[in-house]
Steps between C-alpha positions, in 0.01 A plus 500: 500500500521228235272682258762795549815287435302370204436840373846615553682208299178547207709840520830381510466289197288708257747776560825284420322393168364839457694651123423869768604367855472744811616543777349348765552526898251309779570709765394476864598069478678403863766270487327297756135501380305239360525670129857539503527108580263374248639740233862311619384170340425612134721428324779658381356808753864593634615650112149690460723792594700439183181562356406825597297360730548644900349376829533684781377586882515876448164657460340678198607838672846372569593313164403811326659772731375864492796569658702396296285534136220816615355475179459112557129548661390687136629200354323219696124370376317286659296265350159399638131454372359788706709771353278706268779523294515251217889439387472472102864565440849389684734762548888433494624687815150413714561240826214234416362367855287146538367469853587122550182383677338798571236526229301216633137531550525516903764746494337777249640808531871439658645543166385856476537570844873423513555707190337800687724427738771541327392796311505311128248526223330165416357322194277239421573235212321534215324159549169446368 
């Protein structure tokens, strides 16, 4: 979980300095989890939101409701090393997803299986 919080702030403050910010929403964070806590004592974590910067305990699927968007799935790529599909190019009105600790070695796989499970293409970084 630490290695996630530290990967989410690495996020936080490249975007804010970024000259091309995004934005950017960790979803699926419960108030009450261990995350949410340690994310509570960066600093300066309560005006992230000022920032573009959104953390929520909706889901994927909920945050980014086919119900009320139904061209929101076409949108959504997921990014993970076993999609055979190398992303070369960032596209404006695409919905960028990082699996926060998904992609490690003993959980291969989840990253594409969750996007199947949502019905969303994938791509893979082009990381050499």
């Amino acid at each position: 979980i630490a290695s996630l919080v530290q990967q989410l702030r690495y996020c936080y403050s490249y975007n804010k300095k970024s000259p091309n910010p995004c934005l950017v929403a960790a979803t699926s964070i419960s108030r009450s989890g261990r995350t949410r806590k340690l994310l509570e004592k960066e600093a300066g974590f309560t005006t992230w939101h000022q920032r573009a910067y959104t953390c929520t305990e909706e889901s994927l699927e909920n945050y980014y409701n086919p119900n009320t968007d139904p061209t929101v799935l076409s949108k959504i790529v997921y990014l993970t090393s076993d999609s055979a599909t190398v992303l070369n190019d960032l596209e404006d009105d695409k919905i960028y997803v990082i699996g926060g600790i998904v992609d490690r070695n003993r959980l291969k796989g989840v990253a594409m299986d969750r996007a199947k499970e949502l019905g969303v293409s994938t791509a893979q970084l082009p990381l050499d």
